[in-house]
Coordinates of C-alpha atoms and ligand atoms in Angstrom, one line a residue:
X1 CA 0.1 1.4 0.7
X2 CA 1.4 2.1 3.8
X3 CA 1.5 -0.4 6.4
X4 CA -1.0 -0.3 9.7
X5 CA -1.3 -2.1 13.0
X6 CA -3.6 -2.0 15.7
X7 CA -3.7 -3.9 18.9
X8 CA -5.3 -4.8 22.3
X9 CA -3.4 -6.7 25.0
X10 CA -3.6 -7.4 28.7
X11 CA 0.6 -7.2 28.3
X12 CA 2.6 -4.1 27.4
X13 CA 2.3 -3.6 23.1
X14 CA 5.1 -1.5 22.5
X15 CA 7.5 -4.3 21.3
X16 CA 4.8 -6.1 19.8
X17 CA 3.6 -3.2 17.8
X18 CA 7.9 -2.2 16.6
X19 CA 7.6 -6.0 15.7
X20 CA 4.5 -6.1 13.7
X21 CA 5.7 -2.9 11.7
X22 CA 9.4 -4.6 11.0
X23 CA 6.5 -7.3 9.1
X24 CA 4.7 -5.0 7.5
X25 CA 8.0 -2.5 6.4
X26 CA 7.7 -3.4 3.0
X27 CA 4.3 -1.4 2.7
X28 CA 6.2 2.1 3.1
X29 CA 9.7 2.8 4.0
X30 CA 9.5 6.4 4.7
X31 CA 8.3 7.1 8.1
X32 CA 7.2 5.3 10.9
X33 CA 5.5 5.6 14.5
X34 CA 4.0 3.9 17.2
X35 CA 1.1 5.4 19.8
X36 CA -0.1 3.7 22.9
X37 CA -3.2 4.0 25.4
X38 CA -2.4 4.1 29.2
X39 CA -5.1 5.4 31.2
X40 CA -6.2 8.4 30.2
X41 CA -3.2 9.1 28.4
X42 CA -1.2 8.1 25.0
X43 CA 2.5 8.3 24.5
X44 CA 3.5 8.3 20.9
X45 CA 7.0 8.5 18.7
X46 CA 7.5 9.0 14.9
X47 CA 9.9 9.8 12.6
X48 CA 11.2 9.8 9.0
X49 CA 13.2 6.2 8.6
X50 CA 12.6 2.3 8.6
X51 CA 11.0 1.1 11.9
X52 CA 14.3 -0.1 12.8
X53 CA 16.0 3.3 12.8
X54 CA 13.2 5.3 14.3
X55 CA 13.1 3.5 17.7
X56 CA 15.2 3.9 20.0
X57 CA 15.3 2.3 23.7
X58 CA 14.5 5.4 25.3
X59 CA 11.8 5.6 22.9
X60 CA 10.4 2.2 23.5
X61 CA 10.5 2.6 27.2
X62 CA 8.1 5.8 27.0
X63 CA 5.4 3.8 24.7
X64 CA 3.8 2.2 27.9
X65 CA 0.2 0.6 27.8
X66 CA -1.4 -2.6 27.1
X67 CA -3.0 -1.2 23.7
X68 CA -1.8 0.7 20.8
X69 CA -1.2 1.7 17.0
X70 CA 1.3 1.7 14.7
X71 CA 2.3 2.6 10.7
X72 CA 4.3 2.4 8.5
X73 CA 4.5 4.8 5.9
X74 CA 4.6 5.6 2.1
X75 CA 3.3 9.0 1.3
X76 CA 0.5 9.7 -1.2
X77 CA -0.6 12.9 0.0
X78 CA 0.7 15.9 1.2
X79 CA 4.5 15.6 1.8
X80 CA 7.5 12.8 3.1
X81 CA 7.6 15.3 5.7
X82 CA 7.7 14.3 9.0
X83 CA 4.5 16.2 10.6
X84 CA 2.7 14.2 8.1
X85 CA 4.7 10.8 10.0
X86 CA 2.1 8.9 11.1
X87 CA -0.7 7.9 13.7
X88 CA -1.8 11.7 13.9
X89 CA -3.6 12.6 17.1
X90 CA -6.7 14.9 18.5
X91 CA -7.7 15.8 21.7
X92 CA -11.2 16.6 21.3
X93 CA -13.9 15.6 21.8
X94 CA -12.0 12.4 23.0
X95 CA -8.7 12.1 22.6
X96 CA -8.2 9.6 19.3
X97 CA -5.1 8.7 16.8
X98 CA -5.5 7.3 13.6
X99 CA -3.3 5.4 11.2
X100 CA -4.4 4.8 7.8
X101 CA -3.8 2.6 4.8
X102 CA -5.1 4.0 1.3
X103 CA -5.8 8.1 -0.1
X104 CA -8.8 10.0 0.0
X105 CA -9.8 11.5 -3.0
X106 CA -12.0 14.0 -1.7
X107 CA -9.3 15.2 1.5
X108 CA -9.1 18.8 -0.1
X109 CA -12.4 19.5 -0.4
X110 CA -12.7 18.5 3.2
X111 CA -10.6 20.2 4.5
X112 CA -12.2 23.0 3.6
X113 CA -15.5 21.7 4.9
X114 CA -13.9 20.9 8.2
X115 CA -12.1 24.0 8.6
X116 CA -15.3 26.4 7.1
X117 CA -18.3 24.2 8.9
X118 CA -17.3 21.7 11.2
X119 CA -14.1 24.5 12.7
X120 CA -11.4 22.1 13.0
X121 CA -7.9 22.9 11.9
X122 CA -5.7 20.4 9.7
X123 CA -2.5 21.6 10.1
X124 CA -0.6 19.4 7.4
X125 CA -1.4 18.3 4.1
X126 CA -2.1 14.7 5.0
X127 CA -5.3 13.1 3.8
X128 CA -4.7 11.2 6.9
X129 CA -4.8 14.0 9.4
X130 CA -8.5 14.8 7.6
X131 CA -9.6 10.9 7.8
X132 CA -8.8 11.5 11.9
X133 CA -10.8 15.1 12.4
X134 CA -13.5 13.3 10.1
X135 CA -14.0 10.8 12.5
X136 CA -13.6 12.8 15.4
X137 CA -16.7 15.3 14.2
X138 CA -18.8 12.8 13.5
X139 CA -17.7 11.1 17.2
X140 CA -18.8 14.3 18.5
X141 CA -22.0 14.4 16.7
X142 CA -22.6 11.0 17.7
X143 CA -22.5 11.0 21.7
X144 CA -24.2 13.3 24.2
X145 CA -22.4 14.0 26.8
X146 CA -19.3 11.9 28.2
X147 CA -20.2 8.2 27.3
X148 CA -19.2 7.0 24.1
X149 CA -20.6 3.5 23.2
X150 CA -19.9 1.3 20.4
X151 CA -23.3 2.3 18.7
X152 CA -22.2 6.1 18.6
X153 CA -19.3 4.9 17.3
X154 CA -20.5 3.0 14.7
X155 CA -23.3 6.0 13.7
X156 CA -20.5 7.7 13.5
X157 CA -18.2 5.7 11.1
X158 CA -21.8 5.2 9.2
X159 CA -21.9 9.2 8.4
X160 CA -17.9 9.2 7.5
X161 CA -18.4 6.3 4.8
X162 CA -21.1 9.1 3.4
X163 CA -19.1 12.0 3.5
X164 CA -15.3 10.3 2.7
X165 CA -14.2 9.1 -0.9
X166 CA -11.3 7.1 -1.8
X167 CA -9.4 4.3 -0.1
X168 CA -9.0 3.8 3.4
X169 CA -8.3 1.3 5.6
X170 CA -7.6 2.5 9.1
X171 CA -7.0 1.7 13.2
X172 CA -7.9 4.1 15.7
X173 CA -7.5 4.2 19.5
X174 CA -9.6 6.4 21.4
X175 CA -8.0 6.8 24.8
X176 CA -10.0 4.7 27.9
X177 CA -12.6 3.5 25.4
X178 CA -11.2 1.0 22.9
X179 CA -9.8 0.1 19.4
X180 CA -11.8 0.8 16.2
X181 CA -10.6 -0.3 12.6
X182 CA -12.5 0.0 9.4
X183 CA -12.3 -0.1 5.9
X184 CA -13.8 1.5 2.8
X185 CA -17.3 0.4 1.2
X186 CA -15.3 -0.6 -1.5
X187 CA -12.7 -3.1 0.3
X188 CA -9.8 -1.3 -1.8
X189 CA -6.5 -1.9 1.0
X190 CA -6.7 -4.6 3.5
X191 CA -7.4 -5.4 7.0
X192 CA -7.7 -8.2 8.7
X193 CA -8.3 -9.4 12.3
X194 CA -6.6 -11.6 14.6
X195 CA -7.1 -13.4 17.5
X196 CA -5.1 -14.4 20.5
X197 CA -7.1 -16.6 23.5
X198 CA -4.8 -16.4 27.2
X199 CA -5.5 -17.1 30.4
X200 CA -6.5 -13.7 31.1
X201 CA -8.6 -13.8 28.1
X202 CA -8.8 -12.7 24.2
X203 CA -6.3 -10.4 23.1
X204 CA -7.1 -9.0 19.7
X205 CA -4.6 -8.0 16.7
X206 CA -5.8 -6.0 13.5
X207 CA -3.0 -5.9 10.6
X208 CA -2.9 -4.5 6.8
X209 CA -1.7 -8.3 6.1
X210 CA -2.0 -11.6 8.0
X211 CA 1.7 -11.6 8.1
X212 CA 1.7 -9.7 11.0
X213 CA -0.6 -11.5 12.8
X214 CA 0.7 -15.2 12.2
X215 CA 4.1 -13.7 13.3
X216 CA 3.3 -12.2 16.1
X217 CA 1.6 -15.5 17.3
X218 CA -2.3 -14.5 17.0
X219 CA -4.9 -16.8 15.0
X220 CA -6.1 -15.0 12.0
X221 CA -10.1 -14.6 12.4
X222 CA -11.1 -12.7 9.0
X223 CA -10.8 -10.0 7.2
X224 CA -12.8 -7.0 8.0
X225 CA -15.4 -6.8 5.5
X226 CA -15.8 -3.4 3.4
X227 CA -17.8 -0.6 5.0
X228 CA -17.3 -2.9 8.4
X229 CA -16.1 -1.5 12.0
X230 CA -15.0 -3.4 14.2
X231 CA -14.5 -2.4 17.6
X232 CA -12.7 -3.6 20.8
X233 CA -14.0 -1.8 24.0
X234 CA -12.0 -1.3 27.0
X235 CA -12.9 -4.7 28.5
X236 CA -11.9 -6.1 25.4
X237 CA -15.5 -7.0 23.8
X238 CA -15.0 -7.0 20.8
X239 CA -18.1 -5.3 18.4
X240 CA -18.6 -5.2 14.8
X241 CA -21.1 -3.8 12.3
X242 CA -21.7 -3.0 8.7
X243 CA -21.7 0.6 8.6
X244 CA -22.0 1.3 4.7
X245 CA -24.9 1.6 2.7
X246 CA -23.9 -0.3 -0.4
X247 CA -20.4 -2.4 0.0
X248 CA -18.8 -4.3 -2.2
X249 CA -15.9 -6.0 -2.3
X250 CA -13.3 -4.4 -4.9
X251 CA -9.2 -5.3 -3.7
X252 CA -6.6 -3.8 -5.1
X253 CA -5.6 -6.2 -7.5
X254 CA -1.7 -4.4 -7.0
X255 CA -1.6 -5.6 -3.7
X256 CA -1.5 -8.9 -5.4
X257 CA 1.2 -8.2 -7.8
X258 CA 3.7 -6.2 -6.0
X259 CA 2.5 -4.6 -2.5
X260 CA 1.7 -7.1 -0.4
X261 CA 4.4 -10.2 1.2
X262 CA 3.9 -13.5 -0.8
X263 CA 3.5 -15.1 2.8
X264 CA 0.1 -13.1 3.6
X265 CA -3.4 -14.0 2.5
X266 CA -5.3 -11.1 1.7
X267 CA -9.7 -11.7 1.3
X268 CA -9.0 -15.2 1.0
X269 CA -6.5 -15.2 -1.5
X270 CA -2.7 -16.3 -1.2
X271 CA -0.9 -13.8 -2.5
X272 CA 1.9 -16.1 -3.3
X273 CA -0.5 -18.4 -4.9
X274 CA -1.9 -15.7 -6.7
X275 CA 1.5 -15.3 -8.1
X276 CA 2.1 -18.6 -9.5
X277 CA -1.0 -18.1 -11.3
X278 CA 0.4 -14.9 -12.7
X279 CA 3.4 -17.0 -14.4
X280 CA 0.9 -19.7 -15.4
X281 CA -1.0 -17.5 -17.6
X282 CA 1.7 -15.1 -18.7
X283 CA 3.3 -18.7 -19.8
X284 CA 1.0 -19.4 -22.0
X285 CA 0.5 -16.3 -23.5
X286 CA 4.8 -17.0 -24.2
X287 CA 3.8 -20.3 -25.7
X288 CA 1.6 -18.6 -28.1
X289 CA 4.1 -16.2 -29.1
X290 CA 7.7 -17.9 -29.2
X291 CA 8.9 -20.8 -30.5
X292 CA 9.7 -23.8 -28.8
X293 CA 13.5 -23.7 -27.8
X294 CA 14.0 -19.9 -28.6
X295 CA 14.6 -18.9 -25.1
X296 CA 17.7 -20.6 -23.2
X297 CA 16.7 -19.5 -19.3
X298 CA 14.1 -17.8 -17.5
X299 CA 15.2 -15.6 -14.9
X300 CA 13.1 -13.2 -12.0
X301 CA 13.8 -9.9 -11.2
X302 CA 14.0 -10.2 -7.5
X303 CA 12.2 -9.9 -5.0
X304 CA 8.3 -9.7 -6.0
X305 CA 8.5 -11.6 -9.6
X306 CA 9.9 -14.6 -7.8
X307 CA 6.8 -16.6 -7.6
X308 CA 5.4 -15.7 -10.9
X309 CA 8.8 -16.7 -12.7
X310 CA 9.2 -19.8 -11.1
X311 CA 5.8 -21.1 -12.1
X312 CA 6.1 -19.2 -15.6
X313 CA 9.5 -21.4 -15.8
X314 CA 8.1 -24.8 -15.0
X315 CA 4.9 -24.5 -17.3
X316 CA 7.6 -23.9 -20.2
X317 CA 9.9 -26.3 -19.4
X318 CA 12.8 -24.2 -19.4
X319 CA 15.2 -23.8 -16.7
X320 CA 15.0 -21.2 -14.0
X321 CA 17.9 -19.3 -13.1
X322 CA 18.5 -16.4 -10.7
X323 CA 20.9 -14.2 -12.7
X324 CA 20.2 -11.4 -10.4
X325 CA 21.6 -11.2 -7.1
X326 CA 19.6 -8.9 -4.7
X327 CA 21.4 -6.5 -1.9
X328 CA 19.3 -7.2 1.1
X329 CA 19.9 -4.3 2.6
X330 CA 18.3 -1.8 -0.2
X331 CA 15.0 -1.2 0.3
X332 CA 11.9 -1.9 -2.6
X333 CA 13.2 1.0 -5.1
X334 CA 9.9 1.4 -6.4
X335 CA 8.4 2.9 -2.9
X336 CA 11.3 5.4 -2.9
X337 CA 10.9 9.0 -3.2
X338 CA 12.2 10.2 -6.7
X339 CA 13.4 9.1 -9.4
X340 CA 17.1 9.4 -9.6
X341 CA 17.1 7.8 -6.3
X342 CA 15.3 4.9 -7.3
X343 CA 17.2 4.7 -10.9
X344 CA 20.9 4.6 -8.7
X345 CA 19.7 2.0 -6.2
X346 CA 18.5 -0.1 -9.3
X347 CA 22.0 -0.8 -10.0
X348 CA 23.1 -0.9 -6.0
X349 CA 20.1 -3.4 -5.8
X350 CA 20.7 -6.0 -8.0
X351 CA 24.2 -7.1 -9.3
X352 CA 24.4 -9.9 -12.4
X353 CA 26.3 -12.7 -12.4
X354 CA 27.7 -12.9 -15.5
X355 CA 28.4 -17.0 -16.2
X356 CA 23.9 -16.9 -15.9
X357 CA 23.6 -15.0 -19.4
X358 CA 27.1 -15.8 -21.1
X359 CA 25.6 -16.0 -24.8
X360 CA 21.7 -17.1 -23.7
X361 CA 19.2 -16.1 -25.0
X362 CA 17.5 -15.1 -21.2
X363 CA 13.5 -14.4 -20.2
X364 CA 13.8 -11.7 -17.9
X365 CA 10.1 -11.6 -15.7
X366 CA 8.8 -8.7 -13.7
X367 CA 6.0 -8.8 -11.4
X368 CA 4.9 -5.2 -13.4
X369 CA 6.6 -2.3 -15.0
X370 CA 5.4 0.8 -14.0
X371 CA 7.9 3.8 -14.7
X372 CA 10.3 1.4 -16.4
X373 CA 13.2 2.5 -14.4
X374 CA 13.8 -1.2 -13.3
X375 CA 13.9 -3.0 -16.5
X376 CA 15.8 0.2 -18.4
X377 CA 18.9 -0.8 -16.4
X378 CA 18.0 -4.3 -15.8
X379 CA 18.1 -5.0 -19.7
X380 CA 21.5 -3.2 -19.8
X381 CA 22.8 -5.3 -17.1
X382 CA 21.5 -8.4 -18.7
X383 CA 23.3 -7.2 -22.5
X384 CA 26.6 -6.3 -20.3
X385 CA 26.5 -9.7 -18.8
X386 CA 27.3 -11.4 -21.8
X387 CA 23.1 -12.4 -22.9
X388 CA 22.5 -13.4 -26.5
X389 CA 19.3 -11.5 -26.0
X390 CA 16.9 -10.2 -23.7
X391 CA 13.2 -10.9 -23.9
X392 CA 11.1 -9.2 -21.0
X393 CA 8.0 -10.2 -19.4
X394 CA 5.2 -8.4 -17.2
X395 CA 3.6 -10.7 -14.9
X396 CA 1.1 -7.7 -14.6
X397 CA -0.5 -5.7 -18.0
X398 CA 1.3 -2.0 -19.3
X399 CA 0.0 0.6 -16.4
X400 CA -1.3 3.6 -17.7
X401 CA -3.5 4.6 -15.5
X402 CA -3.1 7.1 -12.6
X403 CA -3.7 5.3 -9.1
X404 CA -5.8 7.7 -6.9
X405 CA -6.0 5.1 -4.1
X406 CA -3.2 5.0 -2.2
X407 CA 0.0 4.0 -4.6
X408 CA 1.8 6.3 -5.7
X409 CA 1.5 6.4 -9.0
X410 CA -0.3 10.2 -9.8
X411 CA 0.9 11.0 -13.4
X412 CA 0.5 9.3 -16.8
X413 CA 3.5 10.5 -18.2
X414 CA 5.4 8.6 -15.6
X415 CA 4.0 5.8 -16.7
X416 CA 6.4 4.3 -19.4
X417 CA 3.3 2.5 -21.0
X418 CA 1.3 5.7 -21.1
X419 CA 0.9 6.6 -25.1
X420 CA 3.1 4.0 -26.2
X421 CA 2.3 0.9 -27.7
X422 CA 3.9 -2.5 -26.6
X423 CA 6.8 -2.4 -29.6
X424 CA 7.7 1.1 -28.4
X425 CA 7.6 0.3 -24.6
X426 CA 10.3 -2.8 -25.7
X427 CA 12.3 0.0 -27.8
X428 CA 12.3 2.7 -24.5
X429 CA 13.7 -0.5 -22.4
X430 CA 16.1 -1.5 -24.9
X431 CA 14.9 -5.6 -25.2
X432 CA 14.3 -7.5 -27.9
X433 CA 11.0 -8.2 -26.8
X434 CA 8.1 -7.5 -24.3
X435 CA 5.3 -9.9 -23.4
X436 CA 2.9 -8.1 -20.8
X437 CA 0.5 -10.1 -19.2
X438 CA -3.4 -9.5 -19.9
X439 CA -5.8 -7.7 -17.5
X440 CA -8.4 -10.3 -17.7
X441 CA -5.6 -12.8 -16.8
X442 CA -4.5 -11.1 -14.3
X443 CA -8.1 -10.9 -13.3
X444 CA -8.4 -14.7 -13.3
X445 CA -4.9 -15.4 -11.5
X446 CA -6.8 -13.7 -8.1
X447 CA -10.2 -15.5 -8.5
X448 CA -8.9 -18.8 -9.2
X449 CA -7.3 -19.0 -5.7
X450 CA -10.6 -17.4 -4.8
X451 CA -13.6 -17.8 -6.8
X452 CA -15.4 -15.2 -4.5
X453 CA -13.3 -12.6 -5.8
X454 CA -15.5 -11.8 -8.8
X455 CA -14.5 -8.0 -9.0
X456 CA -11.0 -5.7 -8.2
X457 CA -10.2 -1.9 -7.6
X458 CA -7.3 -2.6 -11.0
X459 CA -7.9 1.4 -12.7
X460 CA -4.3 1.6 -13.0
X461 CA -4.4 -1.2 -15.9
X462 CA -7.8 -0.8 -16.7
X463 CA -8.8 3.1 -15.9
X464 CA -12.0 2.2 -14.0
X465 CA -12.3 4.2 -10.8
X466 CA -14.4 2.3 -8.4
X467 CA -15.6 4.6 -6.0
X468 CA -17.0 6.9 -9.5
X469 CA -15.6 10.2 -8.8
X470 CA -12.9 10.2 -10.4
X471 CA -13.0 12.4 -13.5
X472 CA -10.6 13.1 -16.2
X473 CA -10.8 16.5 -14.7
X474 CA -9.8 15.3 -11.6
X475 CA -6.7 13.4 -13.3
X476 CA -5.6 16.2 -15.0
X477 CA -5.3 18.5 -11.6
X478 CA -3.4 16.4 -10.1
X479 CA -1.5 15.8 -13.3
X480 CA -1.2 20.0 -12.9
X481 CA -0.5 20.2 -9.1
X482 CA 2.6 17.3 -9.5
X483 CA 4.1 19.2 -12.5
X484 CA 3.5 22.6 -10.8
X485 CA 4.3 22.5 -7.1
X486 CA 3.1 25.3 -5.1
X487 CA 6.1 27.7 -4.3
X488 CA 7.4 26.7 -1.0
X489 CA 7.2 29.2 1.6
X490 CA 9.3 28.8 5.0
X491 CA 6.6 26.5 7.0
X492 CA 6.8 24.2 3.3
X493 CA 10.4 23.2 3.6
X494 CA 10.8 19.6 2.4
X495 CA 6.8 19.7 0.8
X496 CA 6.5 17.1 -2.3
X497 CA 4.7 18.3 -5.0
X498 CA 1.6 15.7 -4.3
X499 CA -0.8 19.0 -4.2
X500 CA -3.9 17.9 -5.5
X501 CA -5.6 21.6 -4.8
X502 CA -3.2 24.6 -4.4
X503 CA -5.9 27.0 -3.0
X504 CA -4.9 27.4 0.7
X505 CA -7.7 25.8 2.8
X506 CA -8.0 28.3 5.3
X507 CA -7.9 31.7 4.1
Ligands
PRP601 O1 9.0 0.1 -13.5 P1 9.5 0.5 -12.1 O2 9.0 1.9 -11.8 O3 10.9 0.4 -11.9 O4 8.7 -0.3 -11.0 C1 8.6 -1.7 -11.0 C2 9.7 -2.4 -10.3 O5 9.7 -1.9 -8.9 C3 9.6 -3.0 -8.0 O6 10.8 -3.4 -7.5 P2 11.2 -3.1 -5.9 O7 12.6 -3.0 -5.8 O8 10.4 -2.0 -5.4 O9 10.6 -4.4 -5.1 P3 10.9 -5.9 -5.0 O10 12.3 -6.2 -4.5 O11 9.8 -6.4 -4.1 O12 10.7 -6.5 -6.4 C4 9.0 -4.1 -8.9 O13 9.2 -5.4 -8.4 C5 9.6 -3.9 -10.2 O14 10.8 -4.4 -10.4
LIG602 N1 0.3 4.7 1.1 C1 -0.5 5.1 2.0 O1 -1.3 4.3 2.5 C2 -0.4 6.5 2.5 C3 -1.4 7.0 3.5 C4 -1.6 8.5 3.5 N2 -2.3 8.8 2.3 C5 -0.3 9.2 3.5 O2 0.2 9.8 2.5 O3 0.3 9.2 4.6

């Protein structure tokens, strides 16, 4: 879930593009990077580091032209290295960069094809740097000659749906020609569209969440639909077409829970409102389990569980508290890399203030648990507060699946839910009780805001894989390859261990 923004302007982008990213910075925290079109030519900066650190002035000031991409990054493939920093760039047989939202399940097996049949050379492990030379074969196949027109284009994005698996979302910018952005057949990560109408005519925004376009001033249009391309040509026409054979409509239902800002709307659905829902039905799953007057206070584990403990709160008619002060300057600890980073900047995170849980018997709600690290020390906090006890509750349902589609979540036995049954999951986290949400509530929370939401990319609760090639085969290698990293050699310095395939590609 990294963060992407594309946009076309009749003004200079590059501060428009640093401010979308500072919106979308909750969607990966690792690297960032900007790339812009002027003439012929693009000019492009990325790094390891928040948005904020990466830019400088001098950086800025090179990043000239009226149109340009930008991302923010979390890794899922390859490495947190900073070749793999994103948009990634080729010159042939246009020049095009690419940023990209989501993981491809298929990007070794690719990279082999592109390297043995189509002779390109990937020269990272990025599933992103194979979405780009994807699309840049199949360009080439596309077009005779030097005129690229938005119907080559879109044959080509046609033949990449065919020969790509996984989730993608993704803005490219092919230099003197235009912006294209597209999304998977099955609509896993979002995209949307914006619009802003000047004197000089439209200018046109495309964001990973509406965020980013209401605060950058443009009028959100739509959502690009799955399979879609849309794609804005030099004179700023804008063109769209379906390009997949069968789409359908499948979001990530985690996007909803914990990736995306409460303040976007993502395929019609507030995610904020979404949330509330999420505390109305985990409250009456509470209602059916606890007495009336057994728990004092309900309290959220800020940020993301906000909305969902509020409402949760309210439907119970017990007071809301915030017992847990959030550091505003530590990032989301659950997109960090590792774990004992992420388990010390729990505690540097959050801070208790004792008078809340003095001898109360507190709710403690979580949008989700997913390694546990959070509500381990959170519980401990609570007890070493003062609380009577500490009941906790899951807006989302126990993950124990694997996510293959662009969070970070590769191996069961990360998973504290994974094998364990609800009473031992409470026992591992030290409460006195759990309460997780169910998946078909969960379900319900999305499609009540939106009743056309009938169906949701949600295998990490449920352990369906949408796109259907995901095998248990195919878990267990990647089970193998994170456990057992390849041994580094020199040009591997800094690798992660997210290896889905350890063959080399190329020999
Ligand atoms: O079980 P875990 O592996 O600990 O993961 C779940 C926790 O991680 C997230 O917090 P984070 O700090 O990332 O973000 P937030 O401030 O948006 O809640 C989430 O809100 C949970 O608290
Ligand atoms: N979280 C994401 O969307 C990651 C994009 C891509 N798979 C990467 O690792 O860079």
């Amino acid at each position: 879930m990294c963060g992407i923004v594309g946009v076309v302007s009749h003004q200079p982008v590059n501060q428009l593009l640093y401010d979308a990213l500072l919106l979308l910075q909750h969607r990966g925290q690792d690297a960032a990077g900007i790339a812009t079109n002027h003439s012929s030519m693009f000019s492009m900066h990325k790094a390891n580091g928040l948005v904020r650190d990466v830019f400088r002035t001098r950086n800025m000031r090179s990043l000239q032209g009226n149109s340009g991409i930008g991302h923010c990054r979390y890794p899922t493939a390859g490495s947190s290295s900073e070749e793999e920093a994103q948009p990634f760039y080729v010159n042939a047989p246009f020049g095009i960069t690419l940023a990209h939202n989501g993981n491809l399940t298929n990007w070794e097996q690719l990279k082999q094809d592109m390297f043995k049949n189509d002779r390109r050379h990937i020269n990272t492990d990025s599933d992103s740097e194979v979405l780009l030379n994807v699309l840049a074969h199949e360009i080439q196949q596309a077009t005779t000659g030097l005129l690229l027109d938005p119907d080559a284009i879109f044959k080509a994005v046609a033949v990449l749906h065919r020969r790509v698996r996984g989730g993608y979302a993704a803005v490219a910018q092919i230099a003197n020609v235009g912006l294209l952005a597209f999304r998977d057949p099955f609509g896993i990560r979002p995209l949307c569209l914006g619009i802003n109408e000047t004197e000089q005519g439209a200018e046109y925004l495309i964001a990973s969440e509406s965020v980013a376009l209401e605060g950058m001033g443009f009028r959100f249009v739509r959502d690009i639909a799955p399979g879609e391309a849309v794609f804005i040509d030099a004179d700023k026409q804008l063109h769209s077409r379906q390009c997949a054979d069968n789409p359908s409509l499948n979001p990530c239902v985690f996007e909803f829970v914990y990736l995306a800002r409460p303040d976007s709307i993502i395929d019609g659905a507030s995610v904020y409102a979404t949330r509330l829902k999420m505390g109305e039905y985990l409250a009456e799953k509470i209602k059916r389990e606890f007495k009336d007057g057994e728990i004092d206070v309900v309290m959220p584990i800020p940020d993301s569980s906000r909305p969902a403990a509020i409402q949760l709160a309210l439907a119970l008619n017990i007071e809301y508290r915030e017992g847990f002060i959030k550091n505003r300057y530590i990032g989301r600890t659950f997109l960090m890399p590792g774990q004992a980073m992420r388990k010390k900047s729990v505690r540097q995170k959050l801070n208790a203030i004792g008078s809340e849980f003095k001898d109360k018997v507190v709710l403690l709600v979580d949008d989700s648990i997913v390694r546990g690290t959070t509500s381990r020390e959170i519980v401990q906090m609570a007890r070493e507060a003062g609380a009577k006890k500490v009941i906790f509750a899951s807006a989302a349902p126990p993950v124990i699946f694997p996510n293959v589609y662009g969070i970070d979540m590769p191996t069961r036995d990360e998973l504290i839910a994974y094998g364990r049954t609800t009473e031992e999951v409470c026992r591992e986290i030290t409460a006195d009780a759990l309460v997780y949400q169910d998946i078909d509530a969960l379900k319900r929370a999305i499609s009540d805001v939106n009743p056309a939401l009938t169906s949701f990319e949600a295998s990490c609760f449920d352990g369906i894989y949408v796109t259907g090639d995901i095998s248990q085969d195919y878990l267990d290698k990647l089970e193998y390859a994170r456990h057992n990293p390849k041994a580094p050699g020199p040009e591997d310095a800094g690798r992660s261990q997210l290896n889905l395939n350890l063959a080399t590609t190329e020999g």
